[in-house]
mmCIF file of C-alpha atoms in Angstrom:
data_model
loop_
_atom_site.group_PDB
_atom_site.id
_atom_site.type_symbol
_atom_site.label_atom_id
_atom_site.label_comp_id
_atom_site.label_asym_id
_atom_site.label_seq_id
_atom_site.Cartn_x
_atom_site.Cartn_y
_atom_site.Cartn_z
ATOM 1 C CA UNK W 98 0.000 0.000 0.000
ATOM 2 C CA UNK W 99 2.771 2.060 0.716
ATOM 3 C CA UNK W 100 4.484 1.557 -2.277
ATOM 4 C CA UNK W 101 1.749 2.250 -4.107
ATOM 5 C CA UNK W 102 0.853 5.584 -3.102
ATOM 6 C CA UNK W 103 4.561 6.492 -3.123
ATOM 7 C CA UNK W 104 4.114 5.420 -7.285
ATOM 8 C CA UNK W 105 1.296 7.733 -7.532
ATOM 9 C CA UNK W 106 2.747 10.996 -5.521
ATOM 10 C CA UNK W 107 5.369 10.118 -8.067
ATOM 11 C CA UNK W 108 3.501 9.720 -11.017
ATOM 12 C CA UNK W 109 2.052 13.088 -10.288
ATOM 13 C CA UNK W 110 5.057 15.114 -9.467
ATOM 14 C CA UNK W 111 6.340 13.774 -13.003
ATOM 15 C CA UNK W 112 3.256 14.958 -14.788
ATOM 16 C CA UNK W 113 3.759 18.788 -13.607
ATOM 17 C CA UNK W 114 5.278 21.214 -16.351
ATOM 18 C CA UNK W 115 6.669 24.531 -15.993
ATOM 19 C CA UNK W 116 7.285 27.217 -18.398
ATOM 20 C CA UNK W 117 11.081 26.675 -19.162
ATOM 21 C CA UNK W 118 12.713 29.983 -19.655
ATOM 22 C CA UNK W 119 12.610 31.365 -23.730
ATOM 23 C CA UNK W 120 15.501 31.374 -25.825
ATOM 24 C CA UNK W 121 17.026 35.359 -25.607
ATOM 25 C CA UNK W 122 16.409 35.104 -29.235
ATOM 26 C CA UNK W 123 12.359 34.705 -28.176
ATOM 27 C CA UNK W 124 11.467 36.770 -25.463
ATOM 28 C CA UNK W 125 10.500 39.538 -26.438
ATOM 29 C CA UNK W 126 9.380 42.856 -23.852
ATOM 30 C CA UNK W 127 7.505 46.015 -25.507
ATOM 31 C CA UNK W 128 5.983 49.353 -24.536
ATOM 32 C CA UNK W 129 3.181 50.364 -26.641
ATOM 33 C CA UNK W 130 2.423 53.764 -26.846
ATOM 34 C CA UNK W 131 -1.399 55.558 -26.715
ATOM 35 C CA UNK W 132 -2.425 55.032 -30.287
ATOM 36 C CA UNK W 133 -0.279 52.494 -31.520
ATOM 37 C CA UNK W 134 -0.875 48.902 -33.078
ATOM 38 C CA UNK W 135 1.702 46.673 -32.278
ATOM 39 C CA UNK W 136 2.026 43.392 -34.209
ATOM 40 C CA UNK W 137 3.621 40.491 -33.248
ATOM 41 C CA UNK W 138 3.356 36.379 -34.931
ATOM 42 C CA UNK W 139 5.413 33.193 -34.578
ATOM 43 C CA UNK W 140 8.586 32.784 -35.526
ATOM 44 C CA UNK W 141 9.346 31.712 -39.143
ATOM 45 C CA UNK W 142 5.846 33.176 -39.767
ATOM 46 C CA UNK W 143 4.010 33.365 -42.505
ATOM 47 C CA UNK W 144 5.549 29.566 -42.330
ATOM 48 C CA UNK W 145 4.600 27.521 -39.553
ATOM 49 C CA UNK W 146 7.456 27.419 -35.843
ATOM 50 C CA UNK W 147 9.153 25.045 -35.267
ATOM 51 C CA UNK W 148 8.887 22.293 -32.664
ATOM 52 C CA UNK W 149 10.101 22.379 -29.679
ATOM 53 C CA UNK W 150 10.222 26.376 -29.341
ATOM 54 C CA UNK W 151 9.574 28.368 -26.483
ATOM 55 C CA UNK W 152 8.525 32.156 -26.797
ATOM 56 C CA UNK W 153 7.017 35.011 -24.569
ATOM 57 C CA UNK W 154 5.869 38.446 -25.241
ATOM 58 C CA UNK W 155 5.501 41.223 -22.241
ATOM 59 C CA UNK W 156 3.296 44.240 -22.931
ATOM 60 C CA UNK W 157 3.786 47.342 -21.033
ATOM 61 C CA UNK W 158 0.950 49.996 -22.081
ATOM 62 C CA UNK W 159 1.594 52.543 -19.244
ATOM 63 C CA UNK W 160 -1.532 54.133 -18.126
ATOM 64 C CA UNK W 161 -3.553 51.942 -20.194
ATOM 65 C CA UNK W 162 -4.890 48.496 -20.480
ATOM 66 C CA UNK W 163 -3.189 46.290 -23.231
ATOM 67 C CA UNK W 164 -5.957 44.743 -25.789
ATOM 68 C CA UNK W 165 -4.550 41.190 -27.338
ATOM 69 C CA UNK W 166 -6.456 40.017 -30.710
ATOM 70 C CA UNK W 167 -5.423 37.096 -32.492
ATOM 71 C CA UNK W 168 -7.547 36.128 -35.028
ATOM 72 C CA UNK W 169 -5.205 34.396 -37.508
ATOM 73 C CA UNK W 170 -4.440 31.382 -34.733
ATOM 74 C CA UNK W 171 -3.673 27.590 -36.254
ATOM 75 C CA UNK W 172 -1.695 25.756 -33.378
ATOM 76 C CA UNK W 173 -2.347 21.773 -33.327
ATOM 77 C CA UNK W 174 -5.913 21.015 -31.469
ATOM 78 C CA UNK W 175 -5.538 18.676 -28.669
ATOM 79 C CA UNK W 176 -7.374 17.226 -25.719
ATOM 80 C CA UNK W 177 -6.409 19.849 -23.185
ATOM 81 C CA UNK W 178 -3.671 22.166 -25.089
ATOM 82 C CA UNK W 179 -1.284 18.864 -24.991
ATOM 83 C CA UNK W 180 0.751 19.816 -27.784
ATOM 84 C CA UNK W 181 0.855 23.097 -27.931
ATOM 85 C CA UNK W 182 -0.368 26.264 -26.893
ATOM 86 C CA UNK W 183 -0.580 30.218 -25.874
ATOM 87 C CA UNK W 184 -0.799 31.518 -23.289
ATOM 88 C CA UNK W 185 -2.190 34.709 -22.309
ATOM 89 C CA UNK W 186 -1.522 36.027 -18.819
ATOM 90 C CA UNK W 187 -4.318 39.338 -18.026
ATOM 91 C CA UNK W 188 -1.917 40.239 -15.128
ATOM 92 C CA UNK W 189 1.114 40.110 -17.074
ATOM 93 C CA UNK W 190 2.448 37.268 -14.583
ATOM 94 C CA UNK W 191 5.939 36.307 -16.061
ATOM 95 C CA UNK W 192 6.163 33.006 -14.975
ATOM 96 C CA UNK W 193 1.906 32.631 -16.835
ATOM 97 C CA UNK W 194 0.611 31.211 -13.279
ATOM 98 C CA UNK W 195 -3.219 31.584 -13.668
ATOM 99 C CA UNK W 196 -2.829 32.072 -17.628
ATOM 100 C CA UNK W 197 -5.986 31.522 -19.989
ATOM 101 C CA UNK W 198 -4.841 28.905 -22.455
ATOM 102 C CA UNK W 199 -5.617 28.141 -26.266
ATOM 103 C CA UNK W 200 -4.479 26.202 -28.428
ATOM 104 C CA UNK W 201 -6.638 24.682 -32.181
ATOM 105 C CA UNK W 202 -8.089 27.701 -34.165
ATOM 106 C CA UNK W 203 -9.232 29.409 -31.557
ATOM 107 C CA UNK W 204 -9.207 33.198 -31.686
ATOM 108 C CA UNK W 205 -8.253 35.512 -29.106
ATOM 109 C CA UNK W 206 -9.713 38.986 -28.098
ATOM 110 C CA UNK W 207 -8.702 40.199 -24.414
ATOM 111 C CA UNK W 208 -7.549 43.034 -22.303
ATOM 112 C CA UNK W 209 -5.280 43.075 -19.324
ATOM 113 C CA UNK W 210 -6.501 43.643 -15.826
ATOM 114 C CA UNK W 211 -3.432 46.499 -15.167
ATOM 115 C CA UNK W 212 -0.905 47.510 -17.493
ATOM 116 C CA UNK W 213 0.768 44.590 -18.463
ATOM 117 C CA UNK W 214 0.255 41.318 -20.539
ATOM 118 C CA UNK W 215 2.293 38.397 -21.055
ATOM 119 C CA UNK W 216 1.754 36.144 -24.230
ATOM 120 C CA UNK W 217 3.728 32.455 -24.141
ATOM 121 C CA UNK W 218 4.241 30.108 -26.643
ATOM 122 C CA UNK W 219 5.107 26.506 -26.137
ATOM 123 C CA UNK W 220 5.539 23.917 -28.380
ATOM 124 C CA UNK W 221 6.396 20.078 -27.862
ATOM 125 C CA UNK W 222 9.214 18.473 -29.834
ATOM 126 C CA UNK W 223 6.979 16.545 -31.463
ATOM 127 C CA UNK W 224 4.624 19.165 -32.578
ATOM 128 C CA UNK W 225 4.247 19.323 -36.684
ATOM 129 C CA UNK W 226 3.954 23.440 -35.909
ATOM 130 C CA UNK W 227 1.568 25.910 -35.986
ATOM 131 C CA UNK W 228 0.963 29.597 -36.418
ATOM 132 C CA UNK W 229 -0.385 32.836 -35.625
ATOM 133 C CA UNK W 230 -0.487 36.846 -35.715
ATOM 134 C CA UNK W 231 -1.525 39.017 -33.178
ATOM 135 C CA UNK W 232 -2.086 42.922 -32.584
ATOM 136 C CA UNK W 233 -1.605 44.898 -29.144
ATOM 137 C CA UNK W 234 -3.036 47.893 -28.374
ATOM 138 C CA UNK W 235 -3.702 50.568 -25.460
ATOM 139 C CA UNK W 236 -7.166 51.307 -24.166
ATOM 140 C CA UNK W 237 -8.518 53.711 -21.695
ATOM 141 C CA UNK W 238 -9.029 51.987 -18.409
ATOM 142 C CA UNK W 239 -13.058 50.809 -18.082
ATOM 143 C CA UNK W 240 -12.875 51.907 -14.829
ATOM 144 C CA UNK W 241 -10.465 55.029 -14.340
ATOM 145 C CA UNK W 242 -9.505 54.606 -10.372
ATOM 146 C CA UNK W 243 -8.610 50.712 -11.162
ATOM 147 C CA UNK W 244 -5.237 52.141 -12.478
ATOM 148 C CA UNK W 245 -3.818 52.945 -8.936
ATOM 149 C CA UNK W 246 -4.088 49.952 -7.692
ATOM 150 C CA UNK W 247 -1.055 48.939 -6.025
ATOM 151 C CA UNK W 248 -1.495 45.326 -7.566
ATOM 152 C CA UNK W 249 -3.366 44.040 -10.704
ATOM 153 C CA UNK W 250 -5.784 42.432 -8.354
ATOM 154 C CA UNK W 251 -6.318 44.993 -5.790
ATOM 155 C CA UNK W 252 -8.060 48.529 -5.931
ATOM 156 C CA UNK W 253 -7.492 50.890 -3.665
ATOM 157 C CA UNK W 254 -10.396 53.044 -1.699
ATOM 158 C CA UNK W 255 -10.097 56.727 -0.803
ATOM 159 C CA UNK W 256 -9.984 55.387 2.589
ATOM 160 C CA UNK W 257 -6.630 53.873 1.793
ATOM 161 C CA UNK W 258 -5.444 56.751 -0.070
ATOM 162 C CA UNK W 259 -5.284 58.905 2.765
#
């Protein structure tokens, strides 16, 4: 019995991934200004990446929000992202802990809670490839006190301002 639950707690601690670091020749960190479109894609694109890559894009839209739209997305579709997938990160977490995930042909229109988003891309080494092409943008907070929060999660009262 012991054995076997000792398999399992092993088993499981095998199964957990992490975001390995990008190559420095993929990781990529931007500042868009108010009124600008940035565009950003796979590598190798209009071709497909390659497998086995590992990429991340940070945002920085100072005083804004950061709108992400991909709507030219072709990654492999798998049960669960398996192969590969992006990543999107609203709070512009670095390390994508919490991150929405897609993967297939499915498009992507969001905005970041604060003034940062992080975009990953990671492919298996078996992966046949995939590819896509994104635009960033700036927008006006929804919500104008939301950008003094101290923390993409937290707003801050008048009471605490004082």
């Amino acid at each position: 019995m012991i054995f076997l639950a000792t398999l399992l707690i092993m088993v499981k601690i095998v199964s957990v991934e992490v975001m390995v670091f990008p190559a420095s020749n993929c990781d990529f960190s931007v500042s868009v200004l108010p009124h600008q479109v940035y565009g950003f894609n796979n590598p190798h694109f209009p071709g497909t990446y390659t497998a086995g890559v590992t990429c991340r894009w940070i945002f920085d839209c100072p005083e804004y929000t950061c709108r992400v739209q991909c709507r030219d997305v072709g990654l492999p579709k798998t049960q669960g992202c398996f192969m590969d997938r992006l990543l999107v990160s609203i709070t512009g977490n670095l390390f994508f802990e919490g991150a929405e995930v897609f993967c297939g042909r499915t498009s992507i229109n969001t905005t970041s809670v604060g003034t940062r988003i992080t975009i990953g891309l990671m492919s298996r080494a078996m992966s046949p490839g995939g590819r896509f092409r994104c635009t960033v943008r700036t927008e006006p907070f929804q919500h104008p006190w939301a950008k003094f929060a101290h923390s993409p999660n937290e707003i801050i009262s008048d009471e605490k301002r004082r």
